[in-house]
Coordinates of C-alpha atoms and ligand atoms in Angstrom, one line a residue:
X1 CA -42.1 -83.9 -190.9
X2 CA -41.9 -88.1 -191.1
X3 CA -44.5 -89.5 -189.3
X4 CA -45.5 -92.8 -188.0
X5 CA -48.6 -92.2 -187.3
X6 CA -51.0 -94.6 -189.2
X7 CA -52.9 -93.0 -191.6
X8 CA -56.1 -94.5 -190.3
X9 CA -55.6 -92.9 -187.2
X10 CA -54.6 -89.5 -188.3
X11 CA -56.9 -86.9 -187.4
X12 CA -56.1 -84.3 -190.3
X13 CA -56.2 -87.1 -192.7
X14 CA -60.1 -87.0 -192.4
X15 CA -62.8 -84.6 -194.2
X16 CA -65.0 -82.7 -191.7
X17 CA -67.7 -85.2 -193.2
X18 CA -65.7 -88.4 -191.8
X19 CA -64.9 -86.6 -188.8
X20 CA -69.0 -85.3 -187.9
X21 CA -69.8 -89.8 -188.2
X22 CA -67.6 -89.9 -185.3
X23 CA -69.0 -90.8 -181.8
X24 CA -68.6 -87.5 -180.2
X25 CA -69.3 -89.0 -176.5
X26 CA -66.6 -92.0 -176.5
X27 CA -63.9 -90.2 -179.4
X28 CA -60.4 -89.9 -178.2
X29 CA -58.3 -87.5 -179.4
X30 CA -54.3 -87.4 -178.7
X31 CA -53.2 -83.7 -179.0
X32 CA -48.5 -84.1 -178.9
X33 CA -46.9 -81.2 -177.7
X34 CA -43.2 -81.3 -178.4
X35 CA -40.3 -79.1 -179.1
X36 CA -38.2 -77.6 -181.6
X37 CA -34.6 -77.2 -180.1
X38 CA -31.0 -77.6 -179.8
X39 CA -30.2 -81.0 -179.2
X40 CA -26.5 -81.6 -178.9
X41 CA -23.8 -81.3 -182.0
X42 CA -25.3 -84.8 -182.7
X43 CA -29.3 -85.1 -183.2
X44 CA -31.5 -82.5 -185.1
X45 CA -33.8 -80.0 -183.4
X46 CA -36.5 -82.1 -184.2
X47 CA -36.0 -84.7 -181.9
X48 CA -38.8 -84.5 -179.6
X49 CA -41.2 -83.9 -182.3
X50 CA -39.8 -87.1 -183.8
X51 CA -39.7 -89.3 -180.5
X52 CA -43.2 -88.4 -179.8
X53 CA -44.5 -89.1 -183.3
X54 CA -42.6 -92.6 -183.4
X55 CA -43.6 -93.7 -179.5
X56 CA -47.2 -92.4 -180.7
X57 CA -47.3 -93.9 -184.0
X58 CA -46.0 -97.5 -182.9
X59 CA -48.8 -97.3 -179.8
X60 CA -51.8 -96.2 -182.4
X61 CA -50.7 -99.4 -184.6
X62 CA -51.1 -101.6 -181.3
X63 CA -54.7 -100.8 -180.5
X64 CA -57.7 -102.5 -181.4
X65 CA -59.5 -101.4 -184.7
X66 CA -62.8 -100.4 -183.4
X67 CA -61.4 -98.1 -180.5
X68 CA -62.4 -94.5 -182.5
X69 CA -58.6 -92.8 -181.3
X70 CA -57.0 -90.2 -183.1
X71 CA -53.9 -88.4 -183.4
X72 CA -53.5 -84.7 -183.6
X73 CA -51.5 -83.3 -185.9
X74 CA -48.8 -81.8 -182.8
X75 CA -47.7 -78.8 -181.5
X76 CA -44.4 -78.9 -182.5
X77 CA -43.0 -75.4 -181.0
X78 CA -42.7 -75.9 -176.7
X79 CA -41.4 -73.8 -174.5
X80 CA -37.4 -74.3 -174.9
X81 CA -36.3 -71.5 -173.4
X82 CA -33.8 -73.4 -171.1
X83 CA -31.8 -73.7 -174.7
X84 CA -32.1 -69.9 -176.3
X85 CA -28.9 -69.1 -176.9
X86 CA -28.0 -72.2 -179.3
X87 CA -29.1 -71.6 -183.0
X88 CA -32.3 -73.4 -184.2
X89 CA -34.1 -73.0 -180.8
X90 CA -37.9 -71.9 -181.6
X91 CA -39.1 -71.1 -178.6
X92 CA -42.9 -69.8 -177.6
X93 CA -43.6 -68.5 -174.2
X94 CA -45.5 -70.2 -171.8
X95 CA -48.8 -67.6 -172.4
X96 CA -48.2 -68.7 -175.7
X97 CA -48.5 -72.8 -175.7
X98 CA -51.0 -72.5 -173.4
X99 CA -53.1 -70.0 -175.6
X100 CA -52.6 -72.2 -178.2
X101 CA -53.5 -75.2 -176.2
X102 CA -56.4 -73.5 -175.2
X103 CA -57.4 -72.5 -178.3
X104 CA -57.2 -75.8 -179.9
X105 CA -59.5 -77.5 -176.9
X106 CA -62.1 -74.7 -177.5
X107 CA -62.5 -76.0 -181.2
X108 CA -62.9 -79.5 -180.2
X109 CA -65.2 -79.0 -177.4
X110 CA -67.4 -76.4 -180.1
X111 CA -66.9 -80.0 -182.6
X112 CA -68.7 -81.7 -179.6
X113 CA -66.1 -84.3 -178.5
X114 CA -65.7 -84.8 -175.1
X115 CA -61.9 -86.7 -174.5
X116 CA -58.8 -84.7 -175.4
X117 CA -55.2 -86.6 -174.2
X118 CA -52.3 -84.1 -174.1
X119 CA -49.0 -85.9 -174.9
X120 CA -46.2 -84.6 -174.3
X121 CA -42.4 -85.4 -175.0
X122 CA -41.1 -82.0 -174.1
X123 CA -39.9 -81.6 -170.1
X124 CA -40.2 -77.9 -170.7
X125 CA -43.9 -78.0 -171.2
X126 CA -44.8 -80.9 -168.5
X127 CA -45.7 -78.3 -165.8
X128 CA -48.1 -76.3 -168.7
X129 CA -49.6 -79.7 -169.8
X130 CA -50.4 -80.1 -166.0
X131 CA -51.8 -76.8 -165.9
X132 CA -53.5 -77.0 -169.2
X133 CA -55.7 -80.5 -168.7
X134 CA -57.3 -79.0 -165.9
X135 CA -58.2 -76.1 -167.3
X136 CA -59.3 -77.6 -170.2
X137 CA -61.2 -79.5 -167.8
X138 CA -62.8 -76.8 -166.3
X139 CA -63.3 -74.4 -169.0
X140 CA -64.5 -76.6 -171.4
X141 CA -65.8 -80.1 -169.7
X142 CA -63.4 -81.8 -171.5
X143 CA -62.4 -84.8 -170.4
X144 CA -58.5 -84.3 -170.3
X145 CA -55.8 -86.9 -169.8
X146 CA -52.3 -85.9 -169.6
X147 CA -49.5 -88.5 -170.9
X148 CA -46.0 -88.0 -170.8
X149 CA -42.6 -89.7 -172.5
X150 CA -42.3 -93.5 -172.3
X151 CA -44.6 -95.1 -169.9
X152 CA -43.4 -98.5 -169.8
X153 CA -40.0 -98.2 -171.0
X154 CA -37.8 -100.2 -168.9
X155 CA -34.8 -99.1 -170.1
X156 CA -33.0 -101.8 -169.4
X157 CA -29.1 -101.7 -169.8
X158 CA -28.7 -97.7 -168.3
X159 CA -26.6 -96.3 -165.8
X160 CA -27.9 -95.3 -162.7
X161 CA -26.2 -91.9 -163.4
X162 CA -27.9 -91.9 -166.9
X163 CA -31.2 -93.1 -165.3
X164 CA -31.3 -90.2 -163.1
X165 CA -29.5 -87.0 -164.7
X166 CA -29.5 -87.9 -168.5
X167 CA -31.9 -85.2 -169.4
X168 CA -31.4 -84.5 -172.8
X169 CA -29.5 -85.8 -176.0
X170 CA -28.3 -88.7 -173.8
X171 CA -28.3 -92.6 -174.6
X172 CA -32.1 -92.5 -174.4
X173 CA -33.0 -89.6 -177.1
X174 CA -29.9 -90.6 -179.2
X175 CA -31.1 -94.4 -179.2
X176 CA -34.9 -93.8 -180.5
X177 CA -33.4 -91.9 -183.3
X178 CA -30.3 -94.3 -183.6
X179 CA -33.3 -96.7 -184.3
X180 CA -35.7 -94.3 -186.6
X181 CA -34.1 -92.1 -188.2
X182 CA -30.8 -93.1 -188.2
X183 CA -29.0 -90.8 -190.7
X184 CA -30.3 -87.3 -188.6
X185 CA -28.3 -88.7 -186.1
X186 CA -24.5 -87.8 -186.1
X187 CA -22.4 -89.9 -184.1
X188 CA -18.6 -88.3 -184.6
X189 CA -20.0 -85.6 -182.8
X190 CA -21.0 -87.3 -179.7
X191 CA -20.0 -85.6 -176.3
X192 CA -21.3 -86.3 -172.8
X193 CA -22.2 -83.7 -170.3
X194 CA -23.9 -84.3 -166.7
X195 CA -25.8 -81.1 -164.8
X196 CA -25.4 -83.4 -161.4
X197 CA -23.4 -86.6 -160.3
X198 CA -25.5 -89.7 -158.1
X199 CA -21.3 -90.0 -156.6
X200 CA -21.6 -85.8 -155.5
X201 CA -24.6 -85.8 -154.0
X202 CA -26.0 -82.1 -153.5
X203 CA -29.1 -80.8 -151.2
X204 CA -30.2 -79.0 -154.0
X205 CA -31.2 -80.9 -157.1
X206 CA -32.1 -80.0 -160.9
X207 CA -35.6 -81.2 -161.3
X208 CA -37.6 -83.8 -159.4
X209 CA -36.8 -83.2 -155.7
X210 CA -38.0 -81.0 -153.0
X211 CA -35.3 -78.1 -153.9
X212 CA -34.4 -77.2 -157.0
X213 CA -32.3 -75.2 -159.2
X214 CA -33.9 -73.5 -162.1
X215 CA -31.4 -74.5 -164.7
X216 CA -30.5 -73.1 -167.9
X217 CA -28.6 -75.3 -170.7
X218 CA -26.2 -72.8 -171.2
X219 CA -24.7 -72.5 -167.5
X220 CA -23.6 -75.9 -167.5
X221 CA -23.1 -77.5 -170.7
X222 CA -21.5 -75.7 -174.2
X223 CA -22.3 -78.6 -176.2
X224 CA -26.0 -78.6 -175.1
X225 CA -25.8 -82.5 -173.7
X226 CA -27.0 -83.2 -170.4
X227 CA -26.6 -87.0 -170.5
X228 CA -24.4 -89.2 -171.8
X229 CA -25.0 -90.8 -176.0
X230 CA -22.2 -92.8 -176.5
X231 CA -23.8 -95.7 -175.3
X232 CA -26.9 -95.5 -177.1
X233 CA -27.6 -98.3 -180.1
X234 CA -30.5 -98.7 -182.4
X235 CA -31.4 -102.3 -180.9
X236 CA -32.0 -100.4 -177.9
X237 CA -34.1 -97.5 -179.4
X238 CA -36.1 -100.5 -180.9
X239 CA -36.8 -102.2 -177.9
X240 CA -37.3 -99.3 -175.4
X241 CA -39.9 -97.5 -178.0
X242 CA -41.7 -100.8 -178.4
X243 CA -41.9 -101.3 -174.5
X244 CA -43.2 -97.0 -174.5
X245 CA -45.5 -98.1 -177.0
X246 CA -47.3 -100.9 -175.2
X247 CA -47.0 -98.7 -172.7
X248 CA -48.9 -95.8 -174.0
X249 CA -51.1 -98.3 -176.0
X250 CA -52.3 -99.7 -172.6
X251 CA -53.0 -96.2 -171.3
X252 CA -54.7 -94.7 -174.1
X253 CA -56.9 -97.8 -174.3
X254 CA -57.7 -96.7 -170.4
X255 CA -58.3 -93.4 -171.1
X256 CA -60.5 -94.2 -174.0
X257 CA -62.4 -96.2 -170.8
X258 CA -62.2 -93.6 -167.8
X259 CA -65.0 -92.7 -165.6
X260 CA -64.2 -91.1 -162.8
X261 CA -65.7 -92.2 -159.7
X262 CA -67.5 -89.7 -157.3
X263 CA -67.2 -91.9 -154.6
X264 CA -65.0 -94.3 -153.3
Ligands
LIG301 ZN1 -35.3 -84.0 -176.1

Protein backbone atom coordinates (compact mmCIF):
# COMPACT_ATOMS: atom_id res chain seq x y z
CA UNK A 1 0.00 0.00 0.00
CA UNK A 2 1.53 3.81 -0.75
CA UNK A 3 2.16 5.49 2.25
CA UNK A 4 2.96 8.84 3.46
CA UNK A 5 3.98 8.12 6.46
CA UNK A 6 7.56 9.41 7.13
CA UNK A 7 9.88 6.81 7.50
CA UNK A 8 11.24 8.28 10.65
CA UNK A 9 8.11 7.93 12.21
CA UNK A 10 7.14 4.54 11.04
CA UNK A 11 6.80 2.08 13.73
CA UNK A 12 7.54 -1.21 11.72
CA UNK A 13 10.45 0.52 10.17
CA UNK A 14 12.35 0.05 13.51
CA UNK A 15 14.38 -3.13 14.92
CA UNK A 16 13.07 -4.31 18.33
CA UNK A 17 16.61 -2.88 19.49
CA UNK A 18 15.58 0.91 18.31
CA UNK A 19 12.29 0.36 19.48
CA UNK A 20 13.46 -1.07 23.51
CA UNK A 21 15.70 2.91 23.52
CA UNK A 22 12.37 4.27 23.40
CA UNK A 23 10.85 6.12 26.45
CA UNK A 24 8.24 3.74 27.30
CA UNK A 25 6.47 6.31 29.85
CA UNK A 26 6.01 9.38 27.33
CA UNK A 27 6.00 7.12 23.69
CA UNK A 28 2.99 7.74 21.53
CA UNK A 29 1.89 5.32 19.38
CA UNK A 30 -0.90 5.99 16.48
CA UNK A 31 -2.65 2.55 15.82
CA UNK A 32 -5.18 3.59 12.01
CA UNK A 33 -8.11 1.55 11.69
CA UNK A 34 -9.62 1.83 8.25
CA UNK A 35 -11.49 -0.09 5.71
CA UNK A 36 -11.35 -2.08 2.73
CA UNK A 37 -14.68 -1.47 0.70
CA UNK A 38 -16.72 -0.61 -2.10
CA UNK A 39 -16.42 2.91 -2.80
CA UNK A 40 -18.54 4.03 -5.73
CA UNK A 41 -17.85 3.00 -9.60
CA UNK A 42 -15.19 5.86 -9.16
CA UNK A 43 -12.46 5.43 -6.21
CA UNK A 44 -10.80 2.09 -5.27
CA UNK A 45 -11.66 0.03 -2.11
CA UNK A 46 -8.77 1.44 -0.57
CA UNK A 47 -9.81 4.61 0.05
CA UNK A 48 -10.04 4.94 3.62
CA UNK A 49 -6.90 3.15 4.14
CA UNK A 50 -5.37 5.76 1.79
CA UNK A 51 -7.17 8.98 3.34
CA UNK A 52 -6.01 7.95 6.79
CA UNK A 53 -2.43 7.18 5.72
CA UNK A 54 -2.21 10.64 3.75
CA UNK A 55 -4.07 12.91 6.69
CA UNK A 56 -1.64 10.78 9.06
CA UNK A 57 1.37 11.09 7.16
CA UNK A 58 1.14 14.96 6.36
CA UNK A 59 0.32 15.47 10.41
CA UNK A 60 3.57 13.16 11.50
CA UNK A 61 5.71 15.55 9.00
CA UNK A 62 4.30 18.68 11.01
CA UNK A 63 5.44 17.67 14.48
CA UNK A 64 8.39 18.63 16.21
CA UNK A 65 11.45 16.20 15.98
CA UNK A 66 12.01 15.29 19.42
CA UNK A 67 8.24 14.41 20.26
CA UNK A 68 8.94 10.19 20.23
CA UNK A 69 5.35 9.50 18.02
CA UNK A 70 4.87 6.71 15.93
CA UNK A 71 2.66 5.27 13.47
CA UNK A 72 1.28 1.81 13.39
CA UNK A 73 1.42 0.01 10.57
CA UNK A 74 -3.02 0.00 10.32
CA UNK A 75 -5.68 -2.11 10.39
CA UNK A 76 -6.71 -2.03 7.18
CA UNK A 77 -9.87 -4.53 7.21
CA UNK A 78 -13.12 -2.57 9.32
CA UNK A 79 -16.24 -3.58 9.75
CA UNK A 80 -17.97 -2.70 6.27
CA UNK A 81 -20.75 -4.60 6.44
CA UNK A 82 -23.16 -1.71 5.53
CA UNK A 83 -21.53 -2.45 1.82
CA UNK A 84 -21.44 -6.60 1.55
CA UNK A 85 -23.12 -7.11 -1.31
CA UNK A 86 -20.77 -4.97 -3.77
CA UNK A 87 -17.60 -6.98 -4.88
CA UNK A 88 -14.30 -6.18 -3.11
CA UNK A 89 -15.91 -5.59 0.29
CA UNK A 90 -13.58 -7.32 3.02
CA UNK A 91 -15.40 -7.17 5.85
CA UNK A 92 -14.56 -8.55 9.64
CA UNK A 93 -17.04 -8.61 12.28
CA UNK A 94 -17.17 -6.46 15.03
CA UNK A 95 -15.82 -9.51 17.59
CA UNK A 96 -13.34 -9.55 15.20
CA UNK A 97 -11.63 -5.81 15.01
CA UNK A 98 -12.11 -5.61 18.38
CA UNK A 99 -10.13 -8.92 19.08
CA UNK A 100 -7.75 -7.73 16.99
CA UNK A 101 -7.60 -4.35 18.48
CA UNK A 102 -7.36 -5.96 21.67
CA UNK A 103 -4.88 -8.14 20.82
CA UNK A 104 -2.55 -5.60 19.38
CA UNK A 105 -2.88 -3.29 22.82
CA UNK A 106 -1.99 -6.36 24.90
CA UNK A 107 1.48 -6.51 22.92
CA UNK A 108 2.23 -3.03 23.51
CA UNK A 109 1.20 -2.75 26.98
CA UNK A 110 3.50 -6.36 27.56
CA UNK A 111 6.45 -3.92 25.36
CA UNK A 112 5.82 -1.50 28.36
CA UNK A 113 4.41 1.63 26.57
CA UNK A 114 1.83 3.37 28.18
CA UNK A 115 -0.04 5.83 25.17
CA UNK A 116 -1.84 4.06 22.36
CA UNK A 117 -4.07 6.63 19.88
CA UNK A 118 -6.66 4.73 17.87
CA UNK A 119 -7.28 6.62 14.54
CA UNK A 120 -9.74 5.93 12.71
CA UNK A 121 -11.13 6.90 9.17
CA UNK A 122 -13.76 4.30 8.88
CA UNK A 123 -17.49 5.44 10.27
CA UNK A 124 -18.25 1.71 10.53
CA UNK A 125 -15.73 1.23 13.29
CA UNK A 126 -16.18 4.67 15.23
CA UNK A 127 -18.66 3.14 17.78
CA UNK A 128 -15.87 -0.02 18.26
CA UNK A 129 -12.91 2.55 18.55
CA UNK A 130 -15.21 4.17 21.36
CA UNK A 131 -15.67 0.95 22.87
CA UNK A 132 -12.23 -0.24 22.35
CA UNK A 133 -10.09 2.87 24.03
CA UNK A 134 -11.79 2.27 27.05
CA UNK A 135 -11.29 -0.99 27.36
CA UNK A 136 -7.99 -0.82 26.47
CA UNK A 137 -8.00 1.62 29.16
CA UNK A 138 -9.17 -0.66 31.61
CA UNK A 139 -7.77 -3.80 30.75
CA UNK A 140 -4.53 -2.83 30.16
CA UNK A 141 -3.82 0.87 31.82
CA UNK A 142 -3.23 2.16 28.60
CA UNK A 143 -3.54 5.39 28.08
CA UNK A 144 -5.89 5.47 25.06
CA UNK A 145 -6.95 8.45 22.83
CA UNK A 146 -9.38 8.02 20.17
CA UNK A 147 -9.02 10.33 16.91
CA UNK A 148 -11.34 10.35 14.19
CA UNK A 149 -11.36 11.77 10.28
CA UNK A 150 -10.34 15.41 9.72
CA UNK A 151 -10.21 17.48 12.85
CA UNK A 152 -9.73 20.81 11.60
CA UNK A 153 -10.86 20.45 8.08
CA UNK A 154 -12.95 23.37 7.36
CA UNK A 155 -14.16 22.32 4.28
CA UNK A 156 -14.64 25.31 2.94
CA UNK A 157 -16.62 25.57 -0.47
CA UNK A 158 -19.39 22.46 0.48
CA UNK A 159 -22.99 22.31 0.29
CA UNK A 160 -24.91 22.27 3.31
CA UNK A 161 -26.54 19.07 1.80
CA UNK A 162 -22.98 17.61 1.23
CA UNK A 163 -21.88 18.85 4.71
CA UNK A 164 -24.54 17.02 6.32
CA UNK A 165 -25.42 13.67 4.26
CA UNK A 166 -22.31 13.18 2.05
CA UNK A 167 -21.28 10.04 3.74
CA UNK A 168 -19.29 8.28 1.47
CA UNK A 169 -17.52 8.61 -2.06
CA UNK A 170 -18.81 12.18 -2.06
CA UNK A 171 -16.77 15.53 -2.87
CA UNK A 172 -14.79 15.02 0.34
CA UNK A 173 -13.28 11.29 -0.19
CA UNK A 174 -13.19 11.84 -4.03
CA UNK A 175 -11.17 15.23 -3.41
CA UNK A 176 -8.18 13.76 -0.97
CA UNK A 177 -7.70 11.25 -3.61
CA UNK A 178 -8.30 13.66 -6.55
CA UNK A 179 -5.26 15.35 -4.70
CA UNK A 180 -3.08 11.94 -3.82
CA UNK A 181 -3.52 9.55 -5.83
CA UNK A 182 -5.08 10.90 -8.67
CA UNK A 183 -4.99 8.09 -11.28
CA UNK A 184 -7.14 5.48 -8.67
CA UNK A 185 -9.59 7.93 -9.00
CA UNK A 186 -12.07 7.60 -12.00
CA UNK A 187 -14.01 10.44 -12.88
CA UNK A 188 -16.30 9.24 -16.05
CA UNK A 189 -17.90 7.23 -13.62
CA UNK A 190 -19.03 9.73 -11.20
CA UNK A 191 -22.69 9.55 -9.94
CA UNK A 192 -24.34 11.19 -6.95
CA UNK A 193 -26.58 9.58 -4.59
CA UNK A 194 -28.11 11.15 -1.20
CA UNK A 195 -29.55 8.63 1.77
CA UNK A 196 -31.50 11.95 3.17
CA UNK A 197 -32.33 15.60 1.87
CA UNK A 198 -31.70 18.96 4.50
CA UNK A 199 -35.10 20.35 1.87
CA UNK A 200 -37.19 16.72 3.14
CA UNK A 201 -36.64 16.91 6.53
CA UNK A 202 -37.54 13.43 8.30
CA UNK A 203 -37.95 12.65 12.22
CA UNK A 204 -35.95 9.85 11.78
CA UNK A 205 -32.42 10.46 10.59
CA UNK A 206 -29.36 8.20 9.24
CA UNK A 207 -26.71 8.69 11.77
CA UNK A 208 -26.01 11.51 14.26
CA UNK A 209 -29.46 12.35 15.75
CA UNK A 210 -31.55 11.09 18.47
CA UNK A 211 -33.44 8.41 16.08
CA UNK A 212 -31.95 6.64 13.66
CA UNK A 213 -32.18 4.27 10.90
CA UNK A 214 -29.77 1.52 10.70
CA UNK A 215 -28.85 1.83 7.09
CA UNK A 216 -27.55 -0.47 4.67
CA UNK A 217 -25.71 0.83 1.37
CA UNK A 218 -27.63 -1.33 -0.68
CA UNK A 219 -31.28 -0.14 0.25
CA UNK A 220 -30.70 3.11 -0.99
CA UNK A 221 -27.98 3.58 -3.37
CA UNK A 222 -26.94 0.83 -6.54
CA UNK A 223 -23.98 2.72 -7.33
CA UNK A 224 -22.69 2.64 -3.62
CA UNK A 225 -22.43 6.78 -3.41
CA UNK A 226 -24.01 8.43 -0.66
CA UNK A 227 -22.81 11.95 -1.43
CA UNK A 228 -22.26 13.89 -4.18
CA UNK A 229 -18.27 13.76 -6.18
CA UNK A 230 -18.71 15.87 -9.04
CA UNK A 231 -17.72 18.71 -7.29
CA UNK A 232 -14.69 17.55 -5.79
CA UNK A 233 -11.06 19.05 -7.18
CA UNK A 234 -7.50 18.21 -6.15
CA UNK A 235 -6.91 21.91 -4.97
CA UNK A 236 -9.42 21.17 -2.52
CA UNK A 237 -8.21 17.68 -1.36
CA UNK A 238 -4.82 19.63 -0.92
CA UNK A 239 -6.13 22.23 1.14
CA UNK A 240 -8.76 20.33 3.31
CA UNK A 241 -6.00 17.48 4.12
CA UNK A 242 -3.48 20.07 5.07
CA UNK A 243 -6.06 21.94 7.33
CA UNK A 244 -6.91 17.81 8.86
CA UNK A 245 -3.36 17.63 9.18
CA UNK A 246 -2.66 20.64 11.45
CA UNK A 247 -5.48 19.53 12.87
CA UNK A 248 -4.53 16.07 13.93
CA UNK A 249 -0.89 17.43 14.36
CA UNK A 250 -2.25 19.81 17.09
CA UNK A 251 -4.04 16.92 18.81
CA UNK A 252 -1.55 14.25 18.66
CA UNK A 253 0.99 16.84 20.11
CA UNK A 254 -1.91 17.09 23.06
CA UNK A 255 -2.16 13.68 23.49
CA UNK A 256 1.44 13.11 23.60
CA UNK A 257 0.94 15.88 26.74
CA UNK A 258 -2.37 14.51 28.55
CA UNK A 259 -2.77 14.07 32.16
CA UNK A 260 -5.88 13.68 33.21
CA UNK A 261 -6.91 15.61 36.13
CA UNK A 262 -8.58 13.90 39.25
CA UNK A 263 -9.98 16.95 40.25
CA UNK A 264 -11.43 19.89 38.98
ZN1 LIG B 1 -14.75 6.15 2.85
Amino acid sequence: MKTWIPDARNFAYLTWKQVDALPRESTLLVLPTAAIEQHGQHQPLATDTLINNLLLGKALVLLPADLPIYALPPICYGKSNEHLGFPGTLSVRAETFMAVVRDLGASIASAGFSKLVLYNTHGGNTSLVDVMARDLRAEFGLRTFSLFGSPGATFAGLSSQERAYGFHAGEIETAYLLHSTPALVHPEEFTANYIASLEKPEPIKPEGSSANFAWLTGDISGSGVLGDPYRATAENGEKWSNEAAAGIAELLVAMYHFEPRHEI
